[in-house]
Amino acid sequence: MKWSEFFTSSVGKKFVMGLTGIFLISFLVVHVGINACIWAMDGGEMFNKAAHFMGATVVIRILEVGLFIGFFIHIIQGLSLEIKNRQKRSVKYAVPMGNKGSKWYSRSMGLLGSIVLIFLIIHWKQFWIPSRFSDMSEVTYENNIPVHDLYSLMKETFTTGWVVILYVVACLSLAYHLLHGFQSAFRSLGLSNSRYIHLINAVGIGFSIIVPLAFAMMPVSMYFNWVQ
């Protein structure tokens, strides 16, 4: 099979989905680590410095472009596979299988991914675009280098109840998306076998709970003034 044929085949598309999925999982680890700085209880200094480092470092800015490309490819390939699977199953089973054949979230990856995508667009509009393309308010710390005051923007954004609810719903969708997608990514790359499958599943379940929960607790903590 030629490379061009491989990447247009179902196996090739799943391979690309797995590869971009692993890349996006690594992004989540970095992102949740930076956002967790809000719990330093220092008025947002650690968080603002970490965000400034991510925005001012050339290598990271280049990786940022790769991140957007990764999101785009992951979404396109995911929708393509979802449409193809639905076409194959145009005739439903005479007897509904329910969760016997597969879990509901593994059958709803397209819906869950779409919810996460809508959330990302809103999230980029609220935080990424202002930090990159507008004159945000700045704050200066002991090094006398002005940095964007993203912490204050977060506190202001998360005073609105419906925004907090939106973020929590998106994090819940992300959790279920990861619950299937984490182990599926390793399987699509051929990195899953009988020796490691239980370990990968266990790590995947832990990751799918801890990371989305941490993301969800950020707006909740801001809304209830649990961080200062």
PDB file of C-alpha atoms in Angstrom:
ATOM      1  CA  MET A   1       0.000   0.000   0.000  1.00  0.00           C
ATOM      2  CA  LYS A   2       1.309   3.440  -0.948  1.00  0.00           C
ATOM      3  CA  TRP A   3       1.595   6.157   1.697  1.00  0.00           C
ATOM      4  CA  SER A   4      -1.091   8.197  -0.055  1.00  0.00           C
ATOM      5  CA  GLU A   5      -3.418   5.192   0.048  1.00  0.00           C
ATOM      6  CA  PHE A   6      -2.537   4.450   3.668  1.00  0.00           C
ATOM      7  CA  PHE A   7      -3.544   7.880   4.970  1.00  0.00           C
ATOM      8  CA  THR A   8      -6.846   7.789   3.096  1.00  0.00           C
ATOM      9  CA  SER A   9      -7.721   4.297   4.351  1.00  0.00           C
ATOM     10  CA  SER A  10      -9.620   3.581   7.568  1.00  0.00           C
ATOM     11  CA  VAL A  11      -6.464   2.158   9.162  1.00  0.00           C
ATOM     12  CA  GLY A  12      -4.456   5.222   8.151  1.00  0.00           C
ATOM     13  CA  LYS A  13      -7.098   7.621   9.445  1.00  0.00           C
ATOM     14  CA  LYS A  14      -7.211   5.785  12.778  1.00  0.00           C
ATOM     15  CA  PHE A  15      -3.404   5.932  12.931  1.00  0.00           C
ATOM     16  CA  VAL A  16      -3.487   9.704  12.396  1.00  0.00           C
ATOM     17  CA  MET A  17      -6.260  10.000  14.983  1.00  0.00           C
ATOM     18  CA  GLY A  18      -4.120   8.086  17.464  1.00  0.00           C
ATOM     19  CA  LEU A  19      -1.004  10.148  16.738  1.00  0.00           C
ATOM     20  CA  THR A  20      -2.776  13.503  17.038  1.00  0.00           C
ATOM     21  CA  GLY A  21      -4.643  12.171  20.072  1.00  0.00           C
ATOM     22  CA  ILE A  22      -1.388  11.429  21.917  1.00  0.00           C
ATOM     23  CA  PHE A  23      -0.120  14.902  20.967  1.00  0.00           C
ATOM     24  CA  LEU A  24      -3.288  16.549  22.311  1.00  0.00           C
ATOM     25  CA  ILE A  25      -3.107  14.464  25.493  1.00  0.00           C
ATOM     26  CA  SER A  26       0.413  15.792  26.106  1.00  0.00           C
ATOM     27  CA  PHE A  27      -0.929  19.318  25.564  1.00  0.00           C
ATOM     28  CA  LEU A  28      -3.593  18.722  28.218  1.00  0.00           C
ATOM     29  CA  VAL A  29      -0.892  17.735  30.713  1.00  0.00           C
ATOM     30  CA  VAL A  30       1.008  20.996  30.108  1.00  0.00           C
ATOM     31  CA  HIS A  31      -2.133  23.121  30.073  1.00  0.00           C
ATOM     32  CA  VAL A  32      -3.573  21.686  33.282  1.00  0.00           C
ATOM     33  CA  GLY A  33      -0.186  22.124  34.965  1.00  0.00           C
ATOM     34  CA  ILE A  34      -0.055  25.822  34.081  1.00  0.00           C
ATOM     35  CA  ASN A  35      -3.674  26.443  35.055  1.00  0.00           C
ATOM     36  CA  ALA A  36      -3.095  24.694  38.379  1.00  0.00           C
ATOM     37  CA  CYS A  37      -0.820  27.612  39.290  1.00  0.00           C
ATOM     38  CA  ILE A  38      -3.953  29.567  40.245  1.00  0.00           C
ATOM     39  CA  TRP A  39      -3.989  27.550  43.481  1.00  0.00           C
ATOM     40  CA  ALA A  40      -0.637  29.010  44.555  1.00  0.00           C
ATOM     41  CA  MET A  41      -2.664  31.621  46.460  1.00  0.00           C
ATOM     42  CA  ASP A  42      -0.280  34.418  45.428  1.00  0.00           C
ATOM     43  CA  GLY A  43      -2.732  36.698  43.647  1.00  0.00           C
ATOM     44  CA  GLY A  44      -2.078  35.016  40.315  1.00  0.00           C
ATOM     45  CA  GLU A  45       1.645  35.783  40.120  1.00  0.00           C
ATOM     46  CA  MET A  46       2.793  32.228  39.402  1.00  0.00           C
ATOM     47  CA  PHE A  47      -0.001  31.698  36.881  1.00  0.00           C
ATOM     48  CA  ASN A  48       0.667  34.982  35.031  1.00  0.00           C
ATOM     49  CA  LYS A  49       4.395  34.253  34.878  1.00  0.00           C
ATOM     50  CA  ALA A  50       3.795  30.737  33.550  1.00  0.00           C
ATOM     51  CA  ALA A  51       1.339  32.042  30.943  1.00  0.00           C
ATOM     52  CA  HIS A  52       3.822  34.734  29.927  1.00  0.00           C
ATOM     53  CA  PHE A  53       6.570  32.138  29.511  1.00  0.00           C
ATOM     54  CA  MET A  54       4.315  30.071  27.248  1.00  0.00           C
ATOM     55  CA  GLY A  55       3.392  33.099  25.151  1.00  0.00           C
ATOM     56  CA  ALA A  56       6.865  34.634  24.897  1.00  0.00           C
ATOM     57  CA  THR A  57       8.980  31.558  24.132  1.00  0.00           C
ATOM     58  CA  VAL A  58       9.638  31.080  20.403  1.00  0.00           C
ATOM     59  CA  VAL A  59       9.786  27.290  20.499  1.00  0.00           C
ATOM     60  CA  ILE A  60       6.487  27.101  22.357  1.00  0.00           C
ATOM     61  CA  ARG A  61       4.857  29.522  19.928  1.00  0.00           C
ATOM     62  CA  ILE A  62       5.938  27.235  17.063  1.00  0.00           C
ATOM     63  CA  LEU A  63       4.516  24.244  18.936  1.00  0.00           C
ATOM     64  CA  GLU A  64       1.344  26.266  19.344  1.00  0.00           C
ATOM     65  CA  VAL A  65       0.941  26.323  15.573  1.00  0.00           C
ATOM     66  CA  GLY A  66       1.455  22.567  15.547  1.00  0.00           C
ATOM     67  CA  LEU A  67      -1.209  22.290  18.229  1.00  0.00           C
ATOM     68  CA  PHE A  68      -3.784  24.077  16.077  1.00  0.00           C
ATOM     69  CA  ILE A  69      -2.881  21.859  13.129  1.00  0.00           C
ATOM     70  CA  GLY A  70      -3.190  18.811  15.379  1.00  0.00           C
ATOM     71  CA  PHE A  71      -6.649  19.896  16.538  1.00  0.00           C
ATOM     72  CA  PHE A  72      -7.735  20.510  12.949  1.00  0.00           C
ATOM     73  CA  ILE A  73      -6.505  17.121  11.691  1.00  0.00           C
ATOM     74  CA  HIS A  74      -7.938  15.286  14.704  1.00  0.00           C
ATOM     75  CA  ILE A  75     -11.366  16.856  14.209  1.00  0.00           C
ATOM     76  CA  ILE A  76     -11.464  16.294  10.433  1.00  0.00           C
ATOM     77  CA  GLN A  77     -10.335  12.678  10.719  1.00  0.00           C
ATOM     78  CA  GLY A  78     -12.729  12.045  13.583  1.00  0.00           C
ATOM     79  CA  LEU A  79     -15.716  13.398  11.666  1.00  0.00           C
ATOM     80  CA  SER A  80     -14.658  11.431   8.578  1.00  0.00           C
ATOM     81  CA  LEU A  81     -14.507   8.168  10.543  1.00  0.00           C
ATOM     82  CA  GLU A  82     -17.796   8.949  12.284  1.00  0.00           C
ATOM     83  CA  ILE A  83     -19.582   9.503   8.950  1.00  0.00           C
ATOM     84  CA  LYS A  84     -18.056   6.367   7.466  1.00  0.00           C
ATOM     85  CA  ASN A  85     -19.083   4.259  10.475  1.00  0.00           C
ATOM     86  CA  ARG A  86     -22.641   5.587  10.319  1.00  0.00           C
ATOM     87  CA  GLN A  87     -22.833   4.766   6.622  1.00  0.00           C
ATOM     88  CA  LYS A  88     -21.749   1.194   7.347  1.00  0.00           C
ATOM     89  CA  ARG A  89     -24.392   0.898  10.030  1.00  0.00           C
ATOM     90  CA  SER A  90     -27.236   2.570   8.112  1.00  0.00           C
ATOM     91  CA  VAL A  91     -29.466  -0.377   9.084  1.00  0.00           C
ATOM     92  CA  LYS A  92     -29.869  -0.616  12.862  1.00  0.00           C
ATOM     93  CA  TYR A  93     -29.809  -3.855  14.799  1.00  0.00           C
ATOM     94  CA  ALA A  94     -33.211  -5.529  15.205  1.00  0.00           C
ATOM     95  CA  VAL A  95     -32.500  -5.789  18.929  1.00  0.00           C
ATOM     96  CA  PRO A  96     -30.709  -2.792  20.510  1.00  0.00           C
ATOM     97  CA  MET A  97     -27.379  -3.897  21.974  1.00  0.00           C
ATOM     98  CA  GLY A  98     -27.081  -1.069  24.483  1.00  0.00           C
ATOM     99  CA  ASN A  99     -23.799  -1.248  26.386  1.00  0.00           C
ATOM    100  CA  LYS A 100     -23.297  -4.944  25.618  1.00  0.00           C
ATOM    101  CA  GLY A 101     -21.432  -4.255  22.386  1.00  0.00           C
ATOM    102  CA  SER A 102     -19.711  -1.047  23.502  1.00  0.00           C
ATOM    103  CA  LYS A 103     -20.046   1.735  26.041  1.00  0.00           C
ATOM    104  CA  TRP A 104     -22.324   4.650  25.151  1.00  0.00           C
ATOM    105  CA  TYR A 105     -19.451   7.135  25.200  1.00  0.00           C
ATOM    106  CA  SER A 106     -17.440   5.082  22.697  1.00  0.00           C
ATOM    107  CA  ARG A 107     -20.453   5.275  20.369  1.00  0.00           C
ATOM    108  CA  SER A 108     -20.801   9.032  20.997  1.00  0.00           C
ATOM    109  CA  MET A 109     -17.265  10.213  20.284  1.00  0.00           C
ATOM    110  CA  GLY A 110     -18.501  12.476  17.488  1.00  0.00           C
ATOM    111  CA  LEU A 111     -21.008  14.210  19.765  1.00  0.00           C
ATOM    112  CA  LEU A 112     -18.575  14.504  22.665  1.00  0.00           C
ATOM    113  CA  GLY A 113     -15.859  15.814  20.363  1.00  0.00           C
ATOM    114  CA  SER A 114     -18.264  18.383  18.901  1.00  0.00           C
ATOM    115  CA  ILE A 115     -19.131  19.670  22.388  1.00  0.00           C
ATOM    116  CA  VAL A 116     -15.428  19.978  23.206  1.00  0.00           C
ATOM    117  CA  LEU A 117     -14.844  21.798  19.885  1.00  0.00           C
ATOM    118  CA  ILE A 118     -17.612  24.333  20.593  1.00  0.00           C
ATOM    119  CA  PHE A 119     -16.128  24.876  24.038  1.00  0.00           C
ATOM    120  CA  LEU A 120     -12.645  25.382  22.580  1.00  0.00           C
ATOM    121  CA  ILE A 121     -13.899  28.060  20.196  1.00  0.00           C
ATOM    122  CA  ILE A 122     -15.469  29.930  23.122  1.00  0.00           C
ATOM    123  CA  HIS A 123     -12.363  29.388  25.251  1.00  0.00           C
ATOM    124  CA  TRP A 124     -10.050  30.724  22.517  1.00  0.00           C
ATOM    125  CA  LYS A 125     -12.290  33.770  22.121  1.00  0.00           C
ATOM    126  CA  GLN A 126     -12.290  34.469  25.847  1.00  0.00           C
ATOM    127  CA  PHE A 127      -8.600  33.928  26.596  1.00  0.00           C
ATOM    128  CA  TRP A 128      -6.286  33.042  23.711  1.00  0.00           C
ATOM    129  CA  ILE A 129      -7.313  35.780  21.256  1.00  0.00           C
ATOM    130  CA  PRO A 130      -7.209  38.587  23.880  1.00  0.00           C
ATOM    131  CA  SER A 131      -3.782  37.424  25.079  1.00  0.00           C
ATOM    132  CA  ARG A 132      -2.372  37.356  21.558  1.00  0.00           C
ATOM    133  CA  PHE A 133      -4.165  40.066  19.600  1.00  0.00           C
ATOM    134  CA  SER A 134      -5.488  42.709  22.007  1.00  0.00           C
ATOM    135  CA  ASP A 135      -4.090  45.187  24.488  1.00  0.00           C
ATOM    136  CA  MET A 136      -4.677  43.333  27.702  1.00  0.00           C
ATOM    137  CA  SER A 137      -4.066  44.903  31.073  1.00  0.00           C
ATOM    138  CA  GLU A 138      -0.610  44.094  32.371  1.00  0.00           C
ATOM    139  CA  VAL A 139       0.960  43.618  35.766  1.00  0.00           C
ATOM    140  CA  THR A 140       4.625  43.920  36.799  1.00  0.00           C
ATOM    141  CA  TYR A 141       6.364  41.770  39.387  1.00  0.00           C
ATOM    142  CA  GLU A 142       9.815  41.959  40.986  1.00  0.00           C
ATOM    143  CA  ASN A 143      11.653  41.364  37.688  1.00  0.00           C
ATOM    144  CA  ASN A 144      10.080  44.570  36.264  1.00  0.00           C
ATOM    145  CA  ILE A 145       8.880  42.711  33.170  1.00  0.00           C
ATOM    146  CA  PRO A 146       5.224  43.478  32.397  1.00  0.00           C
ATOM    147  CA  VAL A 147       3.083  40.409  31.753  1.00  0.00           C
ATOM    148  CA  HIS A 148      -0.537  39.996  30.707  1.00  0.00           C
ATOM    149  CA  ASP A 149      -2.848  39.818  33.695  1.00  0.00           C
ATOM    150  CA  LEU A 150      -4.669  36.667  32.572  1.00  0.00           C
ATOM    151  CA  TYR A 151      -5.446  35.830  36.177  1.00  0.00           C
ATOM    152  CA  SER A 152      -7.688  38.884  36.536  1.00  0.00           C
ATOM    153  CA  LEU A 153      -9.334  38.048  33.209  1.00  0.00           C
ATOM    154  CA  MET A 154     -10.078  34.549  34.523  1.00  0.00           C
ATOM    155  CA  LYS A 155     -11.583  35.903  37.732  1.00  0.00           C
ATOM    156  CA  GLU A 156     -13.750  38.325  35.783  1.00  0.00           C
ATOM    157  CA  THR A 157     -14.852  35.679  33.254  1.00  0.00           C
ATOM    158  CA  PHE A 158     -15.795  33.140  35.898  1.00  0.00           C
ATOM    159  CA  THR A 159     -18.072  35.480  37.852  1.00  0.00           C
ATOM    160  CA  THR A 160     -20.804  34.530  35.359  1.00  0.00           C
ATOM    161  CA  GLY A 161     -22.700  31.407  36.353  1.00  0.00           C
ATOM    162  CA  TRP A 162     -23.590  30.140  32.869  1.00  0.00           C
ATOM    163  CA  VAL A 163     -19.953  30.365  31.778  1.00  0.00           C
ATOM    164  CA  VAL A 164     -18.901  28.207  34.731  1.00  0.00           C
ATOM    165  CA  ILE A 165     -21.646  25.690  33.903  1.00  0.00           C
ATOM    166  CA  LEU A 166     -20.509  25.630  30.261  1.00  0.00           C
ATOM    167  CA  TYR A 167     -16.935  24.868  31.322  1.00  0.00           C
ATOM    168  CA  VAL A 168     -18.052  22.097  33.687  1.00  0.00           C
ATOM    169  CA  VAL A 169     -20.215  20.486  30.974  1.00  0.00           C
ATOM    170  CA  ALA A 170     -17.312  20.724  28.514  1.00  0.00           C
ATOM    171  CA  CYS A 171     -14.962  19.099  31.057  1.00  0.00           C
ATOM    172  CA  LEU A 172     -17.480  16.305  31.610  1.00  0.00           C
ATOM    173  CA  SER A 173     -17.635  15.749  27.834  1.00  0.00           C
ATOM    174  CA  LEU A 174     -13.832  15.783  27.716  1.00  0.00           C
ATOM    175  CA  ALA A 175     -13.709  13.156  30.473  1.00  0.00           C
ATOM    176  CA  TYR A 176     -15.923  10.730  28.558  1.00  0.00           C
ATOM    177  CA  HIS A 177     -14.119  11.535  25.299  1.00  0.00           C
ATOM    178  CA  LEU A 178     -10.802  10.649  26.941  1.00  0.00           C
ATOM    179  CA  LEU A 179     -12.241   7.580  28.625  1.00  0.00           C
ATOM    180  CA  HIS A 180     -12.484   5.950  25.206  1.00  0.00           C
ATOM    181  CA  GLY A 181      -9.954   8.032  23.283  1.00  0.00           C
ATOM    182  CA  PHE A 182      -6.954   7.501  25.591  1.00  0.00           C
ATOM    183  CA  GLN A 183      -6.714   3.733  25.206  1.00  0.00           C
ATOM    184  CA  SER A 184      -7.985   3.948  21.617  1.00  0.00           C
ATOM    185  CA  ALA A 185      -5.063   6.211  20.660  1.00  0.00           C
ATOM    186  CA  PHE A 186      -2.508   3.665  21.901  1.00  0.00           C
ATOM    187  CA  ARG A 187      -4.370   0.833  20.208  1.00  0.00           C
ATOM    188  CA  SER A 188      -4.486   2.721  16.882  1.00  0.00           C
ATOM    189  CA  LEU A 189      -0.705   3.214  17.043  1.00  0.00           C
ATOM    190  CA  GLY A 190      -0.130  -0.478  17.733  1.00  0.00           C
ATOM    191  CA  LEU A 191       1.212   0.275  21.229  1.00  0.00           C
ATOM    192  CA  SER A 192      -1.373  -1.800  23.025  1.00  0.00           C
ATOM    193  CA  ASN A 193      -0.998  -5.543  23.628  1.00  0.00           C
ATOM    194  CA  SER A 194      -1.993  -8.140  26.191  1.00  0.00           C
ATOM    195  CA  ARG A 195       1.009  -7.283  28.398  1.00  0.00           C
ATOM    196  CA  TYR A 196       0.265  -3.582  28.704  1.00  0.00           C
ATOM    197  CA  ILE A 197      -3.457  -3.286  27.982  1.00  0.00           C
ATOM    198  CA  HIS A 198      -4.501  -3.332  31.648  1.00  0.00           C
ATOM    199  CA  LEU A 199      -1.881  -0.721  32.566  1.00  0.00           C
ATOM    200  CA  ILE A 200      -2.915   1.535  29.664  1.00  0.00           C
ATOM    201  CA  ASN A 201      -6.583   1.188  30.599  1.00  0.00           C
ATOM    202  CA  ALA A 202      -5.858   2.002  34.238  1.00  0.00           C
ATOM    203  CA  VAL A 203      -3.743   5.049  33.374  1.00  0.00           C
ATOM    204  CA  GLY A 204      -6.385   6.134  30.866  1.00  0.00           C
ATOM    205  CA  ILE A 205      -9.187   5.968  33.433  1.00  0.00           C
ATOM    206  CA  GLY A 206      -7.102   7.908  35.960  1.00  0.00           C
ATOM    207  CA  PHE A 207      -6.146  10.526  33.376  1.00  0.00           C
ATOM    208  CA  SER A 208      -9.759  10.835  32.171  1.00  0.00           C
ATOM    209  CA  ILE A 209     -10.914  11.591  35.705  1.00  0.00           C
ATOM    210  CA  ILE A 210      -8.089  13.690  37.181  1.00  0.00           C
ATOM    211  CA  VAL A 211      -7.346  16.056  34.279  1.00  0.00           C
ATOM    212  CA  PRO A 212     -10.965  17.056  33.403  1.00  0.00           C
ATOM    213  CA  LEU A 213     -11.753  17.336  37.136  1.00  0.00           C
ATOM    214  CA  ALA A 214      -8.794  19.697  37.597  1.00  0.00           C
ATOM    215  CA  PHE A 215      -9.937  21.777  34.615  1.00  0.00           C
ATOM    216  CA  ALA A 216     -13.508  21.913  35.962  1.00  0.00           C
ATOM    217  CA  MET A 217     -12.370  22.944  39.446  1.00  0.00           C
ATOM    218  CA  MET A 218     -10.613  26.043  38.076  1.00  0.00           C
ATOM    219  CA  PRO A 219     -13.745  28.013  37.072  1.00  0.00           C
ATOM    220  CA  VAL A 220     -15.620  26.609  40.087  1.00  0.00           C
ATOM    221  CA  SER A 221     -12.830  27.788  42.413  1.00  0.00           C
ATOM    222  CA  MET A 222     -12.879  31.224  40.798  1.00  0.00           C
ATOM    223  CA  TYR A 223     -16.666  31.502  41.022  1.00  0.00           C
ATOM    224  CA  PHE A 224     -16.799  30.632  44.734  1.00  0.00           C
ATOM    225  CA  ASN A 225     -13.651  32.688  45.534  1.00  0.00           C
ATOM    226  CA  TRP A 226     -11.717  29.676  46.753  1.00  0.00           C
ATOM    227  CA  VAL A 227      -8.533  31.153  45.262  1.00  0.00           C
ATOM    228  CA  GLN A 228      -7.063  34.566  45.999  1.00  0.00           C
TER     229      GLN A 228
END
